[in-house]
Short mmCIF file of C-alpha atoms and ligand atoms in Angstrom, two decimals:
data_model
loop_
_atom_site.label_atom_id
_atom_site.label_comp_id
_atom_site.label_asym_id
_atom_site.label_seq_id
_atom_site.Cartn_x
_atom_site.Cartn_y
_atom_site.Cartn_z
CA MET A 1 19.48 -1.09 48.68
CA SER A 2 18.90 -4.80 47.73
CA GLU A 3 17.86 -5.95 44.33
CA ALA A 4 14.47 -6.96 45.40
CA VAL A 5 13.62 -3.51 46.82
CA GLU A 6 15.31 -1.77 43.49
CA GLN A 7 13.09 -4.10 41.39
CA ARG A 8 10.10 -3.01 43.37
CA GLU A 9 10.84 0.58 42.33
CA GLU A 10 11.32 -0.23 38.88
CA GLU A 11 8.15 -2.08 38.47
CA GLN A 12 5.78 0.67 39.83
CA THR A 13 5.71 2.37 36.61
CA GLU A 14 5.55 -1.03 34.56
CA GLU A 15 2.01 -2.71 33.75
CA ILE A 16 2.22 -6.35 33.91
CA ASP A 17 -0.25 -8.71 32.57
CA LEU A 18 -0.82 -11.49 35.32
CA GLU A 19 -3.03 -13.80 33.00
CA PRO A 20 0.31 -15.55 31.86
CA ALA A 21 1.37 -16.36 35.57
CA ASN A 22 -2.05 -17.18 36.55
CA ARG A 23 -2.09 -19.75 33.76
CA VAL A 24 1.01 -21.37 35.02
CA ILE A 25 -0.21 -21.36 38.69
CA ASP A 26 -3.62 -23.16 37.42
CA LYS A 27 -1.53 -25.93 35.71
CA PHE A 28 0.41 -26.90 38.73
CA ILE A 29 -1.89 -25.73 41.74
CA ASP A 30 -2.73 -29.38 42.79
CA MET A 31 0.60 -30.69 42.46
CA PRO A 32 2.59 -31.51 45.52
CA GLY A 33 6.23 -29.54 45.56
CA ASN A 34 4.79 -27.21 43.10
CA LEU A 35 6.93 -23.99 43.92
CA MET A 36 9.82 -24.80 41.42
CA PRO A 37 7.77 -25.53 38.45
CA VAL A 38 5.55 -22.87 38.95
CA LEU A 39 8.77 -20.19 39.29
CA GLN A 40 10.10 -21.70 36.21
CA GLY A 41 6.81 -21.62 34.23
CA VAL A 42 6.60 -18.05 35.28
CA GLN A 43 10.08 -17.28 34.12
CA ASP A 44 9.62 -18.90 30.87
CA GLU A 45 6.62 -16.47 30.19
CA TYR A 46 8.35 -13.12 31.33
CA GLY A 47 11.93 -13.86 30.74
CA TYR A 48 12.21 -13.16 34.68
CA ILE A 49 10.13 -13.18 37.68
CA PRO A 50 8.42 -9.87 38.16
CA ARG A 51 7.95 -8.83 41.90
CA ILE A 52 4.34 -8.69 41.40
CA ALA A 53 4.12 -12.22 39.85
CA ALA A 54 6.10 -13.47 43.01
CA ASP A 55 3.71 -11.90 45.19
CA LEU A 56 0.73 -13.49 43.29
CA ILE A 57 2.46 -16.86 43.61
CA ALA A 58 2.76 -16.57 47.19
CA GLU A 59 -0.63 -15.83 47.71
CA ARG A 60 -1.99 -18.57 45.44
CA LEU A 61 0.20 -21.44 46.71
CA ASN A 62 0.06 -20.07 50.08
CA VAL A 63 3.51 -19.50 51.00
CA TYR A 64 5.25 -16.68 52.55
CA PRO A 65 6.75 -14.10 50.04
CA SER A 66 9.99 -14.45 51.96
CA GLN A 67 10.27 -18.14 50.94
CA ILE A 68 9.61 -17.46 47.35
CA TYR A 69 12.40 -14.58 47.48
CA GLY A 70 14.60 -17.20 49.34
CA VAL A 71 14.39 -19.59 46.53
CA LEU A 72 14.82 -16.71 43.77
CA THR A 73 18.05 -15.57 45.31
CA PHE A 74 19.46 -18.95 46.00
CA TYR A 75 19.03 -20.39 42.39
CA ALA A 76 21.15 -18.74 39.93
CA GLN A 77 18.91 -19.77 37.20
CA PHE A 78 16.09 -17.16 38.38
CA HIS A 79 16.28 -13.59 37.30
CA LEU A 80 14.49 -10.72 39.42
CA LYS A 81 15.21 -8.25 36.64
CA PRO A 82 14.17 -8.07 33.03
CA ARG A 83 16.59 -9.88 30.79
CA GLY A 84 17.55 -8.79 27.05
CA ARG A 85 16.09 -10.30 24.00
CA PHE A 86 19.55 -11.75 23.16
CA ILE A 87 21.53 -13.15 25.82
CA ILE A 88 25.27 -12.86 24.88
CA ARG A 89 27.90 -14.98 26.69
CA VAL A 90 31.62 -15.05 26.15
CA CYS A 91 33.52 -17.72 27.69
CA VAL A 92 36.42 -16.65 30.00
CA GLY A 93 37.65 -20.09 30.42
CA THR A 94 41.14 -21.08 30.31
CA ALA A 95 41.55 -22.11 26.81
CA CYS A 96 39.35 -18.95 25.64
CA HIS A 97 41.28 -16.42 28.05
CA VAL A 98 44.62 -17.75 26.48
CA GLN A 99 43.26 -17.05 22.87
CA GLY A 100 42.38 -13.42 23.91
CA ALA A 101 38.77 -13.55 25.60
CA THR A 102 39.51 -10.55 27.52
CA ARG A 103 39.62 -8.40 24.37
CA ILE A 104 36.49 -9.88 23.17
CA VAL A 105 34.87 -9.12 26.42
CA GLU A 106 36.15 -5.53 26.52
CA THR A 107 34.87 -4.92 23.06
CA PHE A 108 31.45 -6.00 23.85
CA TYR A 109 31.61 -3.73 26.86
CA ASP A 110 32.64 -0.93 24.74
CA LYS A 111 30.14 -1.47 21.92
CA LEU A 112 26.88 -2.29 24.06
CA GLY A 113 27.70 0.30 27.00
CA ILE A 114 27.17 -2.42 29.67
CA GLY A 115 29.19 -4.60 31.50
CA HIS A 116 28.80 -8.17 33.08
CA ALA A 117 25.43 -9.19 34.18
CA GLU A 118 23.99 -6.06 32.86
CA THR A 119 21.22 -5.40 30.30
CA THR A 120 20.77 -2.60 27.78
CA PRO A 121 18.06 0.29 28.62
CA ASP A 122 16.20 -1.09 25.43
CA LEU A 123 16.24 -4.84 26.56
CA ARG A 124 17.96 -5.86 23.43
CA TYR A 125 20.97 -7.39 24.98
CA THR A 126 22.14 -9.02 28.47
CA PHE A 127 25.90 -9.58 28.56
CA GLU A 128 27.34 -12.14 30.75
CA LYS A 129 30.98 -13.52 31.16
CA VAL A 130 30.76 -17.35 31.60
CA ALA A 131 32.99 -20.40 32.59
CA CYS A 132 33.89 -22.97 30.00
CA LEU A 133 31.33 -23.74 27.41
CA GLY A 134 32.83 -27.19 26.60
CA ALA A 135 34.01 -26.14 23.12
CA CYS A 136 37.52 -25.23 23.77
CA GLY A 137 38.51 -26.15 20.30
CA MET A 138 36.58 -23.10 18.96
CA ALA A 139 38.38 -20.57 21.41
CA PRO A 140 37.54 -17.87 21.82
CA LEU A 141 34.01 -18.58 22.05
CA ALA A 142 30.96 -16.47 22.22
CA MET A 143 27.06 -17.46 22.13
CA VAL A 144 24.01 -15.32 21.28
CA ASN A 145 21.20 -17.26 22.80
CA ASP A 146 21.61 -20.74 21.42
CA ALA A 147 23.94 -19.59 18.55
CA THR A 148 27.59 -20.45 18.73
CA TYR A 149 30.28 -18.18 17.60
CA GLY A 150 34.06 -19.53 17.68
CA SER A 151 37.29 -18.03 16.93
CA MET A 152 35.99 -14.65 17.98
CA THR A 153 37.73 -11.58 16.87
CA VAL A 154 36.97 -7.79 17.49
CA GLN A 155 35.78 -7.71 14.03
CA LYS A 156 33.48 -10.67 14.66
CA VAL A 157 32.09 -8.73 17.75
CA GLU A 158 31.25 -5.87 15.46
CA GLU A 159 29.41 -8.05 12.83
CA ILE A 160 27.43 -9.89 15.57
CA ILE A 161 26.10 -6.56 16.71
CA ASN A 162 25.45 -5.14 13.79
CA ASP A 163 23.38 -8.60 13.11
CA TYR A 164 21.57 -8.50 16.20
CA ASN A 165 20.84 -4.81 16.00
CA GLN A 166 18.70 -5.51 12.76
CA ARG A 167 16.61 -8.20 14.23
CA PRO A 168 13.17 -7.55 15.83
CA LEU A 169 12.98 -7.19 19.65
CA LYS A 170 9.77 -9.43 20.04
CA SER A 171 10.55 -13.11 19.87
CA GLY A 172 7.15 -13.79 18.16
CA LYS A 173 5.79 -16.17 20.97
S1 LIG B 201 37.42 -22.59 28.03
FE1 LIG B 201 36.14 -21.45 26.54
S2 LIG B 201 35.02 -23.19 25.63
FE2 LIG B 201 36.32 -24.12 27.20
#
């Protein structure tokens, strides 16, 4: 089953307020080449592109839904599934690998109960292995949203999870 179809099924039970998507479309509707800014704006609003919002964009910008899904699947920056409030990234580049990144990744898998590119059911965490983050001197390196954590250890993984478990799920936007 394709991701788009799975997504469709998941959302049937979910209420999505389309007002933020309509606001983004209104802002760019008369601009030539508006598809990318609209998709980026909608993703900023929801954290991903809900299927029903993609259909709305197709209808209001007068483009085929297949064209929208083509763009969404081509560009890695777009997400068709809901993402966690906290995006945990662990670098598996060479310097971090040599300094034990595999153990850090496995500890996150174990503690969060999810794997690479997965999201916890409560939408608190998404976990991703990533290539060099450009701070090899701090290897092994992890990030949670924009916060950087260097010289990672198994104990630090536990501290990070304990810390972020206490934080509110809403961003307060
Ligand atoms: S290899 Fe991990 S930050 Fe460069």
